[in-house]
PDB file of C-alpha atoms in Angstrom:
ATOM      1  CA  MET A  20      72.506 -48.399 -78.743  1.00 51.00           C
ATOM      2  CA  GLU A  21      74.417 -51.540 -78.038  1.00 56.00           C
ATOM      3  CA  LYS A  22      74.182 -54.668 -80.120  1.00 57.00           C
ATOM      4  CA  ILE A  23      72.983 -57.809 -78.613  1.00 54.00           C
ATOM      5  CA  LYS A  24      75.645 -60.531 -78.887  1.00 60.00           C
ATOM      6  CA  SER A  25      75.603 -64.213 -78.318  1.00 64.00           C
ATOM      7  CA  THR A  26      78.362 -66.308 -76.950  1.00 81.00           C
ATOM      8  CA  THR A  27      79.668 -69.631 -76.807  1.00 96.00           C
ATOM      9  CA  VAL A  28      79.365 -72.317 -79.447  1.00 97.00           C
ATOM     10  CA  VAL A  29      81.127 -75.798 -79.433  1.00 98.00           C
ATOM     11  CA  ALA A  30      81.279 -78.692 -82.138  1.00 98.00           C
ATOM     12  CA  ILE A  31      83.005 -81.888 -81.565  1.00 98.00           C
ATOM     13  CA  LYS A  32      83.629 -84.813 -83.784  1.00 98.00           C
ATOM     14  CA  HIS A  33      84.494 -88.038 -81.815  1.00 97.00           C
ATOM     15  CA  ASN A  34      84.030 -91.690 -82.456  1.00 96.00           C
ATOM     16  CA  GLY A  35      82.256 -90.867 -85.756  1.00 95.00           C
ATOM     17  CA  GLU A  36      79.615 -88.569 -84.174  1.00 97.00           C
ATOM     18  CA  VAL A  37      79.496 -84.888 -84.763  1.00 98.00           C
ATOM     19  CA  VAL A  38      77.843 -82.801 -82.211  1.00 98.00           C
ATOM     20  CA  ILE A  39      77.354 -79.069 -81.922  1.00 98.00           C
ATOM     21  CA  GLY A  40      75.940 -77.149 -78.916  1.00 98.00           C
ATOM     22  CA  ALA A  41      75.869 -73.486 -77.710  1.00 98.00           C
ATOM     23  CA  ASP A  42      74.623 -71.873 -74.566  1.00 97.00           C
ATOM     24  CA  GLY A  43      71.692 -69.700 -74.379  1.00 95.00           C
ATOM     25  CA  GLN A  44      72.739 -66.302 -73.299  1.00 94.00           C
ATOM     26  CA  ALA A  45      72.496 -63.164 -75.102  1.00 90.00           C
ATOM     27  CA  THR A  46      74.168 -59.948 -73.877  1.00 88.00           C
ATOM     28  CA  MET A  47      73.738 -56.416 -74.512  1.00 85.00           C
ATOM     29  CA  GLY A  48      76.726 -54.556 -73.316  1.00 80.00           C
ATOM     30  CA  ASN A  49      77.129 -55.932 -69.662  1.00 82.00           C
ATOM     31  CA  THR A  50      73.491 -56.740 -69.090  1.00 89.00           C
ATOM     32  CA  VAL A  51      72.022 -60.326 -69.867  1.00 91.00           C
ATOM     33  CA  ALA A  52      69.078 -59.686 -72.447  1.00 89.00           C
ATOM     34  CA  LYS A  53      68.007 -63.156 -72.752  1.00 92.00           C
ATOM     35  CA  SER A  54      68.883 -66.485 -71.370  1.00 94.00           C
ATOM     36  CA  THR A  55      67.248 -68.926 -73.589  1.00 95.00           C
ATOM     37  CA  VAL A  56      68.557 -68.047 -77.181  1.00 92.00           C
ATOM     38  CA  ASN A  57      68.738 -70.880 -79.660  1.00 94.00           C
ATOM     39  CA  LYS A  58      72.141 -70.266 -81.555  1.00 94.00           C
ATOM     40  CA  ILE A  59      71.902 -73.799 -83.416  1.00 97.00           C
ATOM     41  CA  ARG A  60      69.958 -74.519 -86.624  1.00 96.00           C
ATOM     42  CA  ARG A  61      69.762 -77.633 -88.546  1.00 96.00           C
ATOM     43  CA  LEU A  62      69.861 -77.411 -92.312  1.00 94.00           C
ATOM     44  CA  GLN A  63      69.199 -80.045 -95.000  1.00 92.00           C
ATOM     45  CA  GLY A  64      67.036 -82.127 -92.739  1.00 90.00           C
ATOM     46  CA  GLY A  65      69.663 -82.181 -90.020  1.00 92.00           C
ATOM     47  CA  LYS A  66      72.689 -83.263 -92.414  1.00 95.00           C
ATOM     48  CA  ILE A  67      74.144 -79.826 -91.714  1.00 97.00           C
ATOM     49  CA  VAL A  68      73.928 -78.038 -88.468  1.00 97.00           C
ATOM     50  CA  THR A  69      75.112 -74.362 -87.819  1.00 97.00           C
ATOM     51  CA  GLY A  70      75.932 -72.379 -84.624  1.00 96.00           C
ATOM     52  CA  PHE A  71      76.495 -68.771 -84.360  1.00 93.00           C
ATOM     53  CA  ALA A  72      78.218 -66.293 -82.110  1.00 89.00           C
ATOM     54  CA  GLY A  73      78.162 -62.467 -82.267  1.00 84.00           C
ATOM     55  CA  SER A  74      75.450 -59.974 -83.137  1.00 80.00           C
ATOM     56  CA  THR A  75      72.351 -61.990 -83.482  1.00 79.00           C
ATOM     57  CA  ALA A  76      70.804 -60.045 -86.611  1.00 80.00           C
ATOM     58  CA  ASP A  77      74.238 -60.261 -88.289  1.00 83.00           C
ATOM     59  CA  ALA A  78      74.245 -64.107 -87.624  1.00 83.00           C
ATOM     60  CA  PHE A  79      70.750 -64.652 -89.336  1.00 86.00           C
ATOM     61  CA  THR A  80      71.869 -62.865 -92.271  1.00 86.00           C
ATOM     62  CA  LEU A  81      74.936 -65.056 -92.642  1.00 88.00           C
ATOM     63  CA  LEU A  82      72.878 -67.940 -92.206  1.00 90.00           C
ATOM     64  CA  GLU A  83      70.566 -67.036 -94.905  1.00 92.00           C
ATOM     65  CA  LYS A  84      73.476 -66.598 -97.269  1.00 91.00           C
ATOM     66  CA  PHE A  85      75.080 -69.849 -96.146  1.00 94.00           C
ATOM     67  CA  GLU A  86      71.668 -71.657 -97.050  1.00 95.00           C
ATOM     68  CA  GLU A  87      71.769 -69.903-100.528  1.00 95.00           C
ATOM     69  CA  LYS A  88      75.403 -71.009-101.155  1.00 95.00           C
ATOM     70  CA  LEU A  89      74.325 -74.638-100.105  1.00 96.00           C
ATOM     71  CA  GLY A  90      71.398 -74.418-102.772  1.00 94.00           C
ATOM     72  CA  ALA A  91      73.970 -73.010-105.391  1.00 96.00           C
ATOM     73  CA  TYR A  92      76.509 -75.679-104.849  1.00 96.00           C
ATOM     74  CA  GLY A  93      74.618 -78.698-104.634  1.00 94.00           C
ATOM     75  CA  ASN A  94      74.622 -78.828-100.671  1.00 94.00           C
ATOM     76  CA  ASN A  95      78.390 -79.103-100.898  1.00 96.00           C
ATOM     77  CA  MET A  96      79.151 -77.879 -97.228  1.00 97.00           C
ATOM     78  CA  LYS A  97      83.019 -76.846 -97.764  1.00 97.00           C
ATOM     79  CA  ARG A  98      82.201 -75.322-101.069  1.00 97.00           C
ATOM     80  CA  ALA A  99      79.303 -73.358 -99.661  1.00 97.00           C
ATOM     81  CA  ALA A 100      81.542 -72.100 -96.687  1.00 96.00           C
ATOM     82  CA  VAL A 101      84.403 -71.014 -99.036  1.00 95.00           C
ATOM     83  CA  GLU A 102      81.865 -69.029-101.505  1.00 94.00           C
ATOM     84  CA  LEU A 103      80.268 -67.405 -98.203  1.00 92.00           C
ATOM     85  CA  ALA A 104      83.528 -66.473 -96.777  1.00 91.00           C
ATOM     86  CA  LYS A 105      84.559 -65.010-100.080  1.00 89.00           C
ATOM     87  CA  GLU A 106      81.343 -62.984-100.338  1.00 86.00           C
ATOM     88  CA  TRP A 107      81.325 -61.877 -96.755  1.00 84.00           C
ATOM     89  CA  ARG A 108      84.832 -60.484 -97.134  1.00 82.00           C
ATOM     90  CA  MET A 109      84.333 -58.726-100.338  1.00 81.00           C
ATOM     91  CA  ASP A 110      80.582 -57.414-100.231  1.00 79.00           C
ATOM     92  CA  ARG A 111      80.388 -54.100 -98.765  1.00 78.00           C
ATOM     93  CA  MET A 112      77.450 -54.825 -96.736  1.00 77.00           C
ATOM     94  CA  LEU A 113      78.266 -58.332 -95.646  1.00 76.00           C
ATOM     95  CA  SER A 114      81.843 -57.019 -94.627  1.00 77.00           C
ATOM     96  CA  LYS A 115      80.369 -54.944 -91.784  1.00 79.00           C
ATOM     97  CA  LEU A 116      78.577 -57.961 -90.299  1.00 78.00           C
ATOM     98  CA  GLU A 117      79.954 -58.928 -86.827  1.00 81.00           C
ATOM     99  CA  ALA A 118      79.412 -62.804 -86.259  1.00 84.00           C
ATOM    100  CA  MET A 119      81.022 -65.924 -86.609  1.00 90.00           C
ATOM    101  CA  MET A 120      79.694 -69.452 -87.809  1.00 94.00           C
ATOM    102  CA  ILE A 121      80.421 -73.121 -87.083  1.00 97.00           C
ATOM    103  CA  VAL A 122      79.169 -75.404 -89.729  1.00 98.00           C
ATOM    104  CA  ALA A 123      79.275 -79.021 -89.473  1.00 98.00           C
ATOM    105  CA  ASP A 124      78.043 -82.065 -91.471  1.00 97.00           C
ATOM    106  CA  ALA A 125      78.850 -85.856 -90.791  1.00 96.00           C
ATOM    107  CA  GLN A 126      82.385 -85.412 -92.203  1.00 96.00           C
ATOM    108  CA  ASP A 127      83.718 -82.122 -91.210  1.00 97.00           C
ATOM    109  CA  ILE A 128      83.447 -79.176 -88.822  1.00 98.00           C
ATOM    110  CA  LEU A 129      84.353 -75.743 -90.157  1.00 98.00           C
ATOM    111  CA  ILE A 130      84.469 -72.429 -88.691  1.00 97.00           C
ATOM    112  CA  ILE A 131      83.688 -69.384 -91.082  1.00 94.00           C
ATOM    113  CA  SER A 132      84.809 -65.589 -90.402  1.00 85.00           C
ATOM    114  CA  GLY A 133      84.125 -62.347 -91.745  1.00 75.00           C
ATOM    115  CA  THR A 134      87.873 -62.195 -92.593  1.00 79.00           C
ATOM    116  CA  GLY A 135      87.414 -64.782 -95.380  1.00 80.00           C
ATOM    117  CA  ASP A 136      88.576 -67.537 -93.300  1.00 90.00           C
ATOM    118  CA  VAL A 137      87.302 -71.082 -93.497  1.00 95.00           C
ATOM    119  CA  ILE A 138      89.212 -73.033 -90.789  1.00 96.00           C
ATOM    120  CA  GLU A 139      88.985 -76.869 -90.366  1.00 97.00           C
ATOM    121  CA  PRO A 140      90.026 -77.095 -86.754  1.00 96.00           C
ATOM    122  CA  ASP A 141      92.630 -79.482 -85.242  1.00 90.00           C
ATOM    123  CA  LEU A 142      91.402 -82.294 -83.104  1.00 95.00           C
ATOM    124  CA  GLU A 143      87.968 -81.974 -84.726  1.00 97.00           C
ATOM    125  CA  ILE A 144      86.985 -79.354 -82.043  1.00 98.00           C
ATOM    126  CA  ALA A 145      85.456 -76.088 -83.179  1.00 98.00           C
ATOM    127  CA  THR A 146      84.632 -73.206 -80.679  1.00 97.00           C
ATOM    128  CA  ILE A 147      83.542 -69.524 -81.117  1.00 95.00           C
ATOM    129  CA  GLY A 148      82.390 -66.720 -78.903  1.00 93.00           C
ATOM    130  CA  SER A 149      83.356 -65.351 -75.733  1.00 91.00           C
ATOM    131  CA  GLY A 150      83.787 -68.557 -74.045  1.00 94.00           C
ATOM    132  CA  SER A 151      85.378 -70.292 -76.807  1.00 95.00           C
ATOM    133  CA  MET A 152      88.956 -70.553 -75.370  1.00 96.00           C
ATOM    134  CA  TYR A 153      87.516 -72.317 -71.920  1.00 97.00           C
ATOM    135  CA  ALA A 154      85.401 -74.565 -74.115  1.00 98.00           C
ATOM    136  CA  GLN A 155      88.188 -75.584 -76.467  1.00 98.00           C
ATOM    137  CA  SER A 156      90.607 -76.419 -73.405  1.00 98.00           C
ATOM    138  CA  ALA A 157      87.908 -78.364 -71.696  1.00 98.00           C
ATOM    139  CA  GLY A 158      87.023 -80.271 -75.084  1.00 98.00           C
ATOM    140  CA  ARG A 159      90.917 -80.992 -75.747  1.00 98.00           C
ATOM    141  CA  ALA A 160      91.138 -82.468 -72.279  1.00 98.00           C
ATOM    142  CA  LEU A 161      87.992 -84.483 -72.433  1.00 98.00           C
ATOM    143  CA  LYS A 162      89.280 -85.933 -75.942  1.00 97.00           C
ATOM    144  CA  LYS A 163      92.510 -86.832 -74.296  1.00 97.00           C
ATOM    145  CA  PHE A 164      91.543 -87.992 -70.754  1.00 98.00           C
ATOM    146  CA  ALA A 165      88.038 -89.358 -71.223  1.00 98.00           C
ATOM    147  CA  PRO A 166      87.732 -90.791 -74.691  1.00 98.00           C
ATOM    148  CA  GLN A 167      84.891 -93.247 -73.400  1.00 98.00           C
ATOM    149  CA  LEU A 168      82.648 -90.124 -73.418  1.00 98.00           C
ATOM    150  CA  THR A 169      80.314 -89.578 -76.364  1.00 98.00           C
ATOM    151  CA  ALA A 170      80.692 -86.431 -78.552  1.00 98.00           C
ATOM    152  CA  GLU A 171      77.481 -85.254 -76.996  1.00 98.00           C
ATOM    153  CA  GLU A 172      78.690 -85.536 -73.474  1.00 98.00           C
ATOM    154  CA  MET A 173      81.895 -83.796 -74.380  1.00 98.00           C
ATOM    155  CA  VAL A 174      79.963 -80.787 -75.772  1.00 98.00           C
ATOM    156  CA  ARG A 175      77.901 -80.558 -72.816  1.00 98.00           C
ATOM    157  CA  GLU A 176      80.624 -80.755 -70.395  1.00 98.00           C
ATOM    158  CA  SER A 177      82.749 -78.177 -72.331  1.00 98.00           C
ATOM    159  CA  LEU A 178      79.627 -75.705 -72.436  1.00 98.00           C
ATOM    160  CA  GLY A 179      79.475 -76.299 -68.756  1.00 98.00           C
ATOM    161  CA  ILE A 180      82.953 -75.428 -67.922  1.00 98.00           C
ATOM    162  CA  ALA A 181      82.939 -72.364 -70.113  1.00 97.00           C
ATOM    163  CA  ALA A 182      79.622 -71.211 -68.254  1.00 97.00           C
ATOM    164  CA  ASP A 183      81.269 -71.776 -64.978  1.00 97.00           C
ATOM    165  CA  VAL A 184      84.039 -69.560 -66.106  1.00 95.00           C
ATOM    166  CA  CYS A 185      82.827 -67.054 -68.704  1.00 93.00           C
ATOM    167  CA  ILE A 186      80.294 -64.231 -67.433  1.00 91.00           C
ATOM    168  CA  TYR A 187      78.719 -64.081 -71.059  1.00 92.00           C
ATOM    169  CA  THR A 188      77.865 -67.926 -71.143  1.00 95.00           C
ATOM    170  CA  ASN A 189      75.137 -69.664 -69.114  1.00 96.00           C
ATOM    171  CA  HIS A 190      74.133 -73.143 -68.565  1.00 98.00           C
ATOM    172  CA  ASN A 191      70.953 -73.248 -70.955  1.00 98.00           C
ATOM    173  CA  LEU A 192      72.264 -75.405 -73.386  1.00 98.00           C
ATOM    174  CA  VAL A 193      71.054 -76.449 -76.868  1.00 98.00           C
ATOM    175  CA  VAL A 194      72.773 -79.628 -78.319  1.00 98.00           C
ATOM    176  CA  GLU A 195      72.243 -81.204 -81.632  1.00 97.00           C
ATOM    177  CA  LYS A 196      73.783 -84.228 -83.290  1.00 97.00           C
ATOM    178  CA  VAL A 197      74.440 -84.043 -87.086  1.00 96.00           C
ATOM    179  CA  SER A 198      72.243 -86.755 -88.955  1.00 87.00           C
ATOM    180  CA  GLN A 199      74.179 -89.259 -91.284  1.00 78.00           C
TER     181      GLN A 199
END
């Protein structure tokens, strides 16, 4: 049986705001399994927001582990991300998980992968999933040529462009602003 996979997630920091959003499509092979999946989760009362792409069950496992790390390291997002990435890479069970995460707080956006990477993206734009390069390109163009837009408008438009191009991304969006 094929795994259910989720697709495009975007986080943008612009003019002091951090916003993260995702489409709602989950696919099983080349079939849409569900079109209204929520891939965004608020943690710590909204002070940290996460988004995931990849196998849904794997992503929820990683989300639980990330919450554990936040608790263990005093809600220090960067430290929790690094510790999760280390465990994800070294642990026999976790290393088989197929997902990626974006985590964001009011100051930082990070991409966490199963290869042990914790990446602080250039230009304060992070994207993951099958439509990530379309969304990344759109986000970069919007930051450069439409700086009057809000971070939320940029996230929504980036996801919309990705959905227009990527067959694994739809227009059912969930968008969350990180609380200060």
